[in-house]
Short mmCIF file of N, CA, C and O in Angstrom, two decimals:
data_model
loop_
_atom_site.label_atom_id
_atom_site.label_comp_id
_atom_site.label_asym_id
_atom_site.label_seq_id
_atom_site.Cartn_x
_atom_site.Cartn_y
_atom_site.Cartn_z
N UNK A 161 -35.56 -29.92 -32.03
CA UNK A 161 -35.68 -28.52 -31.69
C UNK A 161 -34.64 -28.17 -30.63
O UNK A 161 -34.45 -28.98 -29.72
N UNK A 162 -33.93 -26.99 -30.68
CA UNK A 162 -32.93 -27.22 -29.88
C UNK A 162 -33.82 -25.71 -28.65
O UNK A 162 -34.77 -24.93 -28.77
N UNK A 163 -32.78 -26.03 -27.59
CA UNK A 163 -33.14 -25.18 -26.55
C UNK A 163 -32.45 -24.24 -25.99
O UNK A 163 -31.36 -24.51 -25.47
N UNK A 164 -32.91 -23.07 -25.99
CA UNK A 164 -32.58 -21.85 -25.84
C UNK A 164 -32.37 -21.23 -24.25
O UNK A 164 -33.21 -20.80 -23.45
N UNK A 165 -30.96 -21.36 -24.14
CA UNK A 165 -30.48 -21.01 -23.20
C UNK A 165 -31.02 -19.11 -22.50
O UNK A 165 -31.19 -18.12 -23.22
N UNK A 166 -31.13 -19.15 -21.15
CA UNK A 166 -31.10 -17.64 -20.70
C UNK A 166 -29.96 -17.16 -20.03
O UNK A 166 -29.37 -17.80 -19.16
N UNK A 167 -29.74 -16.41 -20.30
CA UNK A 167 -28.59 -15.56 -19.67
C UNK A 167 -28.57 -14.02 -18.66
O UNK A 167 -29.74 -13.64 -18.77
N UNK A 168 -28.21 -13.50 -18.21
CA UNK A 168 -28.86 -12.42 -17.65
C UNK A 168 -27.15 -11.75 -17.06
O UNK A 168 -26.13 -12.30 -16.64
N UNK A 169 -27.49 -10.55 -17.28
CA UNK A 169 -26.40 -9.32 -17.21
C UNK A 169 -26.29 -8.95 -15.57
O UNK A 169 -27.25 -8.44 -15.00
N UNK A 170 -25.87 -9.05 -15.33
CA UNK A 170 -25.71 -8.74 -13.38
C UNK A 170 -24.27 -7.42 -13.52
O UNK A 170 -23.09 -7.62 -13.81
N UNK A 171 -24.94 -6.18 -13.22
CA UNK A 171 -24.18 -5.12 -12.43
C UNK A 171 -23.33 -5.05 -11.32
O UNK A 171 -24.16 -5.01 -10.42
N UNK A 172 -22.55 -5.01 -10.94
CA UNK A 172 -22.24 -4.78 -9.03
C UNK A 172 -21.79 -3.02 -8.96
O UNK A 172 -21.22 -2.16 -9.62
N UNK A 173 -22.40 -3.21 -7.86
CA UNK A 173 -21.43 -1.67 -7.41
C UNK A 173 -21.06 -1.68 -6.38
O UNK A 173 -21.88 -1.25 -5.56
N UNK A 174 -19.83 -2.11 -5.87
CA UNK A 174 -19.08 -2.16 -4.74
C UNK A 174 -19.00 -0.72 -3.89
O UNK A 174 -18.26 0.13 -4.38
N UNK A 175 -19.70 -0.41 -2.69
CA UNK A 175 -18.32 0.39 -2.21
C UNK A 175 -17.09 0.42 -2.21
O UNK A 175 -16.36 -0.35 -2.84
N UNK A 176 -16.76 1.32 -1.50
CA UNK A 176 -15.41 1.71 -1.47
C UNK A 176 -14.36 0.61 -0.56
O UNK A 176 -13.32 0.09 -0.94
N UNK A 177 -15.01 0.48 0.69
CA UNK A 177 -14.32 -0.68 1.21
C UNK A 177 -14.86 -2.27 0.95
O UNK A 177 -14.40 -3.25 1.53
N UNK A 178 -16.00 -2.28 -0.12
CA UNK A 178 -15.86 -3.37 -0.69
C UNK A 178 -14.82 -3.69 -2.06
O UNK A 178 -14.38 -4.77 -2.47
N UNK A 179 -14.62 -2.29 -2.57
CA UNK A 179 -13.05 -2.46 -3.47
C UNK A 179 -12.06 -3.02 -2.82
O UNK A 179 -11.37 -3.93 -3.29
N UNK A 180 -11.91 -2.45 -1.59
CA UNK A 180 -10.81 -2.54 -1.09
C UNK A 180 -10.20 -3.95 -0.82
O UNK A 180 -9.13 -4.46 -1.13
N UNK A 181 -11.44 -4.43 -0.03
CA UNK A 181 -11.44 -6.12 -0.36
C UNK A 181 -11.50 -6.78 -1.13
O UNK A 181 -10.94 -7.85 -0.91
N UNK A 182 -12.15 -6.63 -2.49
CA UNK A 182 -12.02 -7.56 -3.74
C UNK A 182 -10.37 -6.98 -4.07
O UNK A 182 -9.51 -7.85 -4.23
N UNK A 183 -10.08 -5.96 -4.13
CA UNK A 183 -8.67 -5.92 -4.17
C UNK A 183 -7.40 -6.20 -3.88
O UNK A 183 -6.40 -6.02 -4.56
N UNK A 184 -7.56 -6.81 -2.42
CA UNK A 184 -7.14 -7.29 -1.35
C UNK A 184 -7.00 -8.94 -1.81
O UNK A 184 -5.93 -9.36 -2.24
N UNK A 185 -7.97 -9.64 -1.71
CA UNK A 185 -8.36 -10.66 -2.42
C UNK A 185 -7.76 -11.35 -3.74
O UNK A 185 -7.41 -12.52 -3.91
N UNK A 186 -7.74 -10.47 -4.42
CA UNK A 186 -7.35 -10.92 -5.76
C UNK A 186 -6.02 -10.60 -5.64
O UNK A 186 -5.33 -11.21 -6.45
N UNK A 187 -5.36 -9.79 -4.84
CA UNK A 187 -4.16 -9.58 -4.70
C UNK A 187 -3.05 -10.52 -4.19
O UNK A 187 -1.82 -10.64 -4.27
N UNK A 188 -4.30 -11.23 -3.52
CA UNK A 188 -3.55 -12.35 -2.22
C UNK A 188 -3.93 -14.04 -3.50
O UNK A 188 -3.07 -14.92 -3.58
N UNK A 189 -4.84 -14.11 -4.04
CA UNK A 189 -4.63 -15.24 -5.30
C UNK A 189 -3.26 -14.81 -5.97
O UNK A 189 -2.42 -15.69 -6.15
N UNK A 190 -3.00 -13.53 -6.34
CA UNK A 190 -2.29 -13.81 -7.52
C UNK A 190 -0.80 -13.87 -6.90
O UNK A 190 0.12 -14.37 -7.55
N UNK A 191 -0.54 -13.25 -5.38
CA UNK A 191 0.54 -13.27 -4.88
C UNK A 191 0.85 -15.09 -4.96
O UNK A 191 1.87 -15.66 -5.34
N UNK A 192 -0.28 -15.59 -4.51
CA UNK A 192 -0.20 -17.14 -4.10
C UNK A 192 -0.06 -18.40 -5.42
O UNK A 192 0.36 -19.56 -5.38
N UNK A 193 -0.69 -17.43 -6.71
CA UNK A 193 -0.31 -18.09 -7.86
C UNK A 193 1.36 -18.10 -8.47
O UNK A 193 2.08 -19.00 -8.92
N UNK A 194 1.57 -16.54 -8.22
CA UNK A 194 2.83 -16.59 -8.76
C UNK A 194 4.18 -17.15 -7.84
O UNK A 194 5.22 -17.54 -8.36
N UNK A 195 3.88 -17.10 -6.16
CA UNK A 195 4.48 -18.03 -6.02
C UNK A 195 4.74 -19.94 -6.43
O UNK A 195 5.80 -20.56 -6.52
N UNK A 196 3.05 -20.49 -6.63
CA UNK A 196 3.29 -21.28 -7.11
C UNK A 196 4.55 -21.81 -8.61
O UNK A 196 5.36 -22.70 -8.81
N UNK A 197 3.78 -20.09 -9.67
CA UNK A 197 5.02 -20.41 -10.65
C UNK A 197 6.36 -20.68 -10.22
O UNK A 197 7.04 -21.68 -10.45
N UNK A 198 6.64 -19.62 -9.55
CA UNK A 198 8.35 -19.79 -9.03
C UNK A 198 8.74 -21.27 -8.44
O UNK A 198 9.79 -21.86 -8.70
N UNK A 199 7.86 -21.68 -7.72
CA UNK A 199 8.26 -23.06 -6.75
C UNK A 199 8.19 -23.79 -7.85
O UNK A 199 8.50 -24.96 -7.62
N UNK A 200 7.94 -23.58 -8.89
CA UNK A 200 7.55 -25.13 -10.32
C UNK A 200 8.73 -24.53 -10.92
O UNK A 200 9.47 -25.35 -11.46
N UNK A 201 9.12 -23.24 -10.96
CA UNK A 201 10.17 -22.96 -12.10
C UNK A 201 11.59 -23.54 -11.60
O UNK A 201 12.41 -23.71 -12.50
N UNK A 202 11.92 -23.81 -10.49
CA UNK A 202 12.84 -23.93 -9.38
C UNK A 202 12.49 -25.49 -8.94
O UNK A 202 13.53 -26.00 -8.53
N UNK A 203 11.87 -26.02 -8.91
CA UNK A 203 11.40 -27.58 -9.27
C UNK A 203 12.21 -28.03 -10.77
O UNK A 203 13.19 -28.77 -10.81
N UNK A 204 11.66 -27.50 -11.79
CA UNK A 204 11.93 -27.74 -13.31
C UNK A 204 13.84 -27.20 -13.30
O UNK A 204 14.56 -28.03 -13.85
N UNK A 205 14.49 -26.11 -12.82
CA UNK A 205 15.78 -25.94 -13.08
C UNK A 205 16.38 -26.79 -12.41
O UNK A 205 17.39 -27.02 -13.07
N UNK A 206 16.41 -27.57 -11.30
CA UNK A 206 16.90 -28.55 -10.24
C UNK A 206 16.64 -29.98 -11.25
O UNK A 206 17.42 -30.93 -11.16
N UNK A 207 15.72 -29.99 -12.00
CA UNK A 207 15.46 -31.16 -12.74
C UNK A 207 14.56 -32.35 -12.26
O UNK A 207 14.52 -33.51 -12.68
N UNK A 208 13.84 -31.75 -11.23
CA UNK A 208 12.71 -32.29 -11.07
C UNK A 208 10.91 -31.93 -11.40
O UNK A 208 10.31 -31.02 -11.98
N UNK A 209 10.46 -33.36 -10.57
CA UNK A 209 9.25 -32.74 -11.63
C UNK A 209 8.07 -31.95 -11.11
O UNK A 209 7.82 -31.84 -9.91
N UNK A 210 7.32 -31.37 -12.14
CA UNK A 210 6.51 -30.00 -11.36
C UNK A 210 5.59 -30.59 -10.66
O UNK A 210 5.26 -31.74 -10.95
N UNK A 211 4.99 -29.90 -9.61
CA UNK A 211 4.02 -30.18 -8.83
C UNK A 211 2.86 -29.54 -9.06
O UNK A 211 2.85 -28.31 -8.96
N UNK A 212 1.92 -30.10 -9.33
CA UNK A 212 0.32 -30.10 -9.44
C UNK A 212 -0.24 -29.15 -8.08
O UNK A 212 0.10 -29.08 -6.90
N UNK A 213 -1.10 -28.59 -8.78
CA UNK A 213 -1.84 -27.28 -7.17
C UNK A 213 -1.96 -28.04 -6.34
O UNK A 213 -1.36 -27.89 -5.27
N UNK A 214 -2.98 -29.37 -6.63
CA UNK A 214 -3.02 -30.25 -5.05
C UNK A 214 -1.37 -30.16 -4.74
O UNK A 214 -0.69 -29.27 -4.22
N UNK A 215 -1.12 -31.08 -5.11
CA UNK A 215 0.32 -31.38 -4.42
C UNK A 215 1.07 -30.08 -3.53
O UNK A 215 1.50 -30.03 -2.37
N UNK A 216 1.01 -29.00 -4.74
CA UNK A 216 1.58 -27.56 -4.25
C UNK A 216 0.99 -27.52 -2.80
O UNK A 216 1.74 -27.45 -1.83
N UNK A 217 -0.43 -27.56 -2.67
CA UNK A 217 -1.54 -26.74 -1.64
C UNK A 217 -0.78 -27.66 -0.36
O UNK A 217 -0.34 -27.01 0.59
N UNK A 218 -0.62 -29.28 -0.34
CA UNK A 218 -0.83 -29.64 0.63
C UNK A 218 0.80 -29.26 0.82
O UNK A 218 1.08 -28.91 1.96
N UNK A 219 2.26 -29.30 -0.48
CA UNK A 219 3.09 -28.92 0.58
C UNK A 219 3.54 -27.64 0.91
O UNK A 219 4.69 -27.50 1.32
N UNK A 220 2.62 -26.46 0.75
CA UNK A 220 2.42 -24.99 1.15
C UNK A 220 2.13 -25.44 2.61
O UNK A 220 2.99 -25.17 3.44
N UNK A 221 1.03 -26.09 2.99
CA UNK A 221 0.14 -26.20 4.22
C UNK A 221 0.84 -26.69 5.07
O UNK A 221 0.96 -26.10 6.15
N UNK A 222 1.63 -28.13 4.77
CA UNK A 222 2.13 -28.91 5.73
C UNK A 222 3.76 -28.86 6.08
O UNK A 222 4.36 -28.99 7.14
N UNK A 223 4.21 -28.61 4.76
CA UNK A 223 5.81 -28.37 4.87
C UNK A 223 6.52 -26.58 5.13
O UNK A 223 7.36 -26.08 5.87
N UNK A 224 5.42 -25.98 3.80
CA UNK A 224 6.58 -24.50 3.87
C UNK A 224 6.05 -23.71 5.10
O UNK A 224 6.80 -22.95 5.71
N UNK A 225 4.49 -23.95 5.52
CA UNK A 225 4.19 -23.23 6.37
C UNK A 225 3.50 -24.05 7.65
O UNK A 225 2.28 -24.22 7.75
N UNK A 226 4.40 -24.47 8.53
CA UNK A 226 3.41 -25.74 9.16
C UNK A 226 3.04 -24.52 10.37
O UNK A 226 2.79 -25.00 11.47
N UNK A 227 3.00 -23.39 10.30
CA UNK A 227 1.95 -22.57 11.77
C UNK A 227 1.06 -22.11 11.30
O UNK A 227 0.68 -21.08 11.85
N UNK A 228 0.26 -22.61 10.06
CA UNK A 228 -0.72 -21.68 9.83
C UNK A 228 -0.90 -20.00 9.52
O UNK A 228 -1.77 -19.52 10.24
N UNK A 229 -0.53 -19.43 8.98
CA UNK A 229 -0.02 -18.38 8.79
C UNK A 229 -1.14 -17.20 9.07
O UNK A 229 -0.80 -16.02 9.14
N UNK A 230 -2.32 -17.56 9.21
CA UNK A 230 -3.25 -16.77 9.10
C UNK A 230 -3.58 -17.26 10.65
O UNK A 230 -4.79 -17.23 10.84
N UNK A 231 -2.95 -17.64 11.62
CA UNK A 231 -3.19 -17.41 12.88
C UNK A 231 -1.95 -16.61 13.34
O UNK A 231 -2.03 -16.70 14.56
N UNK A 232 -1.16 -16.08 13.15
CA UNK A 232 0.02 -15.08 13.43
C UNK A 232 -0.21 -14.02 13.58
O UNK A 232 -1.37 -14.14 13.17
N UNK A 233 -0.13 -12.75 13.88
CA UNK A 233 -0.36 -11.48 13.78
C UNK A 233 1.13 -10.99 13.03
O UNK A 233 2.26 -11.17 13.51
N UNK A 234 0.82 -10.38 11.85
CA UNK A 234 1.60 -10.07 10.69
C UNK A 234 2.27 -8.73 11.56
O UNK A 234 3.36 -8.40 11.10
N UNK A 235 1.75 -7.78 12.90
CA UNK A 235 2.46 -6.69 13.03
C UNK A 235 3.62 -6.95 14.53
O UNK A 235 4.67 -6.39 14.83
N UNK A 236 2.91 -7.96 15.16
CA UNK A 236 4.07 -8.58 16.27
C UNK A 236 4.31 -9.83 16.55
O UNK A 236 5.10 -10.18 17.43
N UNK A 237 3.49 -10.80 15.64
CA UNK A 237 3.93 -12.66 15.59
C UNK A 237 3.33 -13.34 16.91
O UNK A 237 3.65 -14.37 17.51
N UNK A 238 2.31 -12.33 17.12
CA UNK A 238 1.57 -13.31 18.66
C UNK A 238 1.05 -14.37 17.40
O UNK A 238 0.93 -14.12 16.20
N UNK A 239 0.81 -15.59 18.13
CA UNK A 239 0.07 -16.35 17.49
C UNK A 239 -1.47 -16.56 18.37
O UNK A 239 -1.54 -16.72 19.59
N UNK A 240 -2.70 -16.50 17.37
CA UNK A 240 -3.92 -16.59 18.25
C UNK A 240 -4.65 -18.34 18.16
O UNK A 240 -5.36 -18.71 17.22
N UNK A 241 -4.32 -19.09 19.16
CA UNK A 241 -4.60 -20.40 18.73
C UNK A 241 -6.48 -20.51 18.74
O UNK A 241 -7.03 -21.14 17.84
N UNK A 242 -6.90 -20.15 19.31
CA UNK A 242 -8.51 -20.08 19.40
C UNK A 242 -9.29 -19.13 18.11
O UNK A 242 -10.37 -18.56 18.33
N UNK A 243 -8.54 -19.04 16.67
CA UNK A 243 -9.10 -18.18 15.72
C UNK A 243 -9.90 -19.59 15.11
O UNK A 243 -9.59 -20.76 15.33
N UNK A 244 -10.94 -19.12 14.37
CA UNK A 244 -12.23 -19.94 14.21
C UNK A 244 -12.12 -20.12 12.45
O UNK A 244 -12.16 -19.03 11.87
N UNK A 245 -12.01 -21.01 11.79
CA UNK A 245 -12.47 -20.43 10.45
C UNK A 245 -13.27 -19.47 9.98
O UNK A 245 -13.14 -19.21 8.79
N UNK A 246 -14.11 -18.82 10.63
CA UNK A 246 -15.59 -18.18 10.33
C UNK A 246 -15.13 -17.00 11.05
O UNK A 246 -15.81 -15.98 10.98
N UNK A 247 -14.17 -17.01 11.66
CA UNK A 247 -13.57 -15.28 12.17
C UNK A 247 -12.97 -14.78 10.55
O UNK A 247 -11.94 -15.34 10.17
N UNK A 248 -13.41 -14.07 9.90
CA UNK A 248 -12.94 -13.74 8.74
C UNK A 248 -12.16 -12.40 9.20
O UNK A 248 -11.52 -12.02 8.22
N UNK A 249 -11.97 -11.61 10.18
CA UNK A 249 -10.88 -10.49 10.46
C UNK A 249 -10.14 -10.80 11.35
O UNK A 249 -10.54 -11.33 12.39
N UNK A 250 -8.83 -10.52 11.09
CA UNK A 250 -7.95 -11.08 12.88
C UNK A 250 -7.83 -9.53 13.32
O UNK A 250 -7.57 -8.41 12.89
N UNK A 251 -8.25 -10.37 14.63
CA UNK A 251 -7.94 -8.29 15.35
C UNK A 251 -6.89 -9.25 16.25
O UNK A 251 -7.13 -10.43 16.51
N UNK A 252 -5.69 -8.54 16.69
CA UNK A 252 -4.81 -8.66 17.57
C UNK A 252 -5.06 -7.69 18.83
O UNK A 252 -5.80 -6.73 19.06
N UNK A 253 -4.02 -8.44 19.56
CA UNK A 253 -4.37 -7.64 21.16
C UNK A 253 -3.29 -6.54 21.17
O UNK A 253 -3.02 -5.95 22.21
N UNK A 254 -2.59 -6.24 19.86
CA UNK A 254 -1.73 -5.49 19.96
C UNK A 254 -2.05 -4.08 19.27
O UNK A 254 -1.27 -3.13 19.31
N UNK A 255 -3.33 -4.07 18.60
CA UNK A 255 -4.53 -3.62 18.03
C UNK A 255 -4.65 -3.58 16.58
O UNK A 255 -5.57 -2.92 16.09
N UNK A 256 -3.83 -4.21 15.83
CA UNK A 256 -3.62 -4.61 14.10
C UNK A 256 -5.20 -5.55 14.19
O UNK A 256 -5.68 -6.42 14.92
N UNK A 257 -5.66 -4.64 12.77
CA UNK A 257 -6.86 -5.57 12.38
C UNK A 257 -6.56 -5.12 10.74
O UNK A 257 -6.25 -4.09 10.15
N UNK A 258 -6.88 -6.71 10.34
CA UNK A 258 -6.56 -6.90 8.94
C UNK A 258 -7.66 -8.18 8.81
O UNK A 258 -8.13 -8.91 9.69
N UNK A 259 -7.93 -8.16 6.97
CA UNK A 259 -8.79 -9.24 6.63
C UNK A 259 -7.90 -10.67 6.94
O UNK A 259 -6.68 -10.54 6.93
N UNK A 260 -8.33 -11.72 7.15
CA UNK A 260 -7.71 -12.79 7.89
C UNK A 260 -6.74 -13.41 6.55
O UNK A 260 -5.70 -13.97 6.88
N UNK A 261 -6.98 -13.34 5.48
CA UNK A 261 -6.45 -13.94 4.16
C UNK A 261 -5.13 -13.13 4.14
O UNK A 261 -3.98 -13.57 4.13
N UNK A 262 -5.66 -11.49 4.13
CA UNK A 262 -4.63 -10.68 3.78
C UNK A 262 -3.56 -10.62 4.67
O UNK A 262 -2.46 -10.35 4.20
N UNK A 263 -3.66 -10.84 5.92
CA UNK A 263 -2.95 -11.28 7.12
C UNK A 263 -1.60 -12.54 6.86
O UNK A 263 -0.38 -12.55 6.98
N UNK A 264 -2.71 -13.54 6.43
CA UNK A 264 -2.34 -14.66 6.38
C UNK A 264 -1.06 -14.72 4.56
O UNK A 264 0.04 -15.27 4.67
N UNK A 265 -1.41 -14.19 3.39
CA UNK A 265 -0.52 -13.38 2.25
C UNK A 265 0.56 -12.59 2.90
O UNK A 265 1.64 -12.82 2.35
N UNK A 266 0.63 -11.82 3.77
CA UNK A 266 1.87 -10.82 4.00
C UNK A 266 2.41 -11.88 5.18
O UNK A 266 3.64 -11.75 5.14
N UNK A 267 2.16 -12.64 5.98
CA UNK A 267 2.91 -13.55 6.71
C UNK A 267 3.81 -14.96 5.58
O UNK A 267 4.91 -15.44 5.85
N UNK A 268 3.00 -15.32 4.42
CA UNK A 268 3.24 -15.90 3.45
C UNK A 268 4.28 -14.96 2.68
O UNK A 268 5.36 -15.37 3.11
N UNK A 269 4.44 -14.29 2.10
CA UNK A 269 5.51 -13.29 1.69
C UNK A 269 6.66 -13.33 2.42
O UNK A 269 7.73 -13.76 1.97
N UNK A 270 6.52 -12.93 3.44
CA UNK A 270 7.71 -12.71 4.23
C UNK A 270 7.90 -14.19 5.16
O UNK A 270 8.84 -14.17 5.95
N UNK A 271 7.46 -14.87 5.13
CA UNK A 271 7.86 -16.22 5.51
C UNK A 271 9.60 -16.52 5.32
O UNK A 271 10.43 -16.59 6.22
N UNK A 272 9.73 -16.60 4.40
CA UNK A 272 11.56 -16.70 3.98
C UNK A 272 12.39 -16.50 5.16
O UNK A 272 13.41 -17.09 5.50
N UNK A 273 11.67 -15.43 5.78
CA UNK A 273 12.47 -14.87 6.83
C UNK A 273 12.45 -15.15 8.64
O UNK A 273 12.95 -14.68 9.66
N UNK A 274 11.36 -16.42 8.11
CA UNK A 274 10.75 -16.90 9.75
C UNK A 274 12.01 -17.81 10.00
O UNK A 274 12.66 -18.24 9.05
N UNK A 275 12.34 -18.08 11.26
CA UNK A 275 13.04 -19.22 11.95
C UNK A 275 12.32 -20.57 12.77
O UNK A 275 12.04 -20.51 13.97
N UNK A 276 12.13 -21.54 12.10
CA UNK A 276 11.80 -22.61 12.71
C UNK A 276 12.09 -23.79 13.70
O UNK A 276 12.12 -24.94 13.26
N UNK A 277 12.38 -23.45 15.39
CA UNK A 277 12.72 -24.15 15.84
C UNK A 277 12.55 -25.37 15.65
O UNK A 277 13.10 -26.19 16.38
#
């Protein structure tokens, strides 16, 4: 006798600034996916070989971005060393408040352009 699975239909209705954040969100995956493509496509034309998400993640973390990017303030580059994982908004003392991801995506974007002593 076989067994009959349940399933169940779930609604959401976001506010408005909960759009804003799932928008935000998904904006900052796909920014972070399609960079991955590029770094594999540019891996593969050089003639080497592609790198796996782990591999990608740890050398995003440790090599392309070794300050943490989501401790920076994206509007004047203070860096806040006492931010908590569980602080999910960075407010700066310069008064920029942004979701900590989305912060951490537009410092990732424009990275290219950081100088690393």
């Amino acid at each position: 006798m076989r067994k009959l699975l349940k399933s169940f239909k779930t609604e959401i209705n976001p506010t408005v600034e909960q759009k804003i954040k799932i928008n935000k969100t998904i904006g900052t995956c796909r920014y972070v996916y399609n960079f991955y493509l590029d770094h594999n496509k540019t891996l593969h034309d050089n003639g080497e070989k592609f790198m796996t998400g782990k591999s990608f993640s740890v050398w995003l973390n440790n090599e392309y971005i070794p300050n943490n990017p989501d401790k920076i303030c994206h509007c004047c580059g203070a860096i806040k060393k006492d931010l908590k994982l569980s602080d999910r908004i960075y407010r700066c003392n310069c008064g920029y408040v942004e979701d900590r991801d989305f912060n951490a995506a537009l410092n990732l974007r424009d990275a290219l352009t950081y100088e690393v002593a």
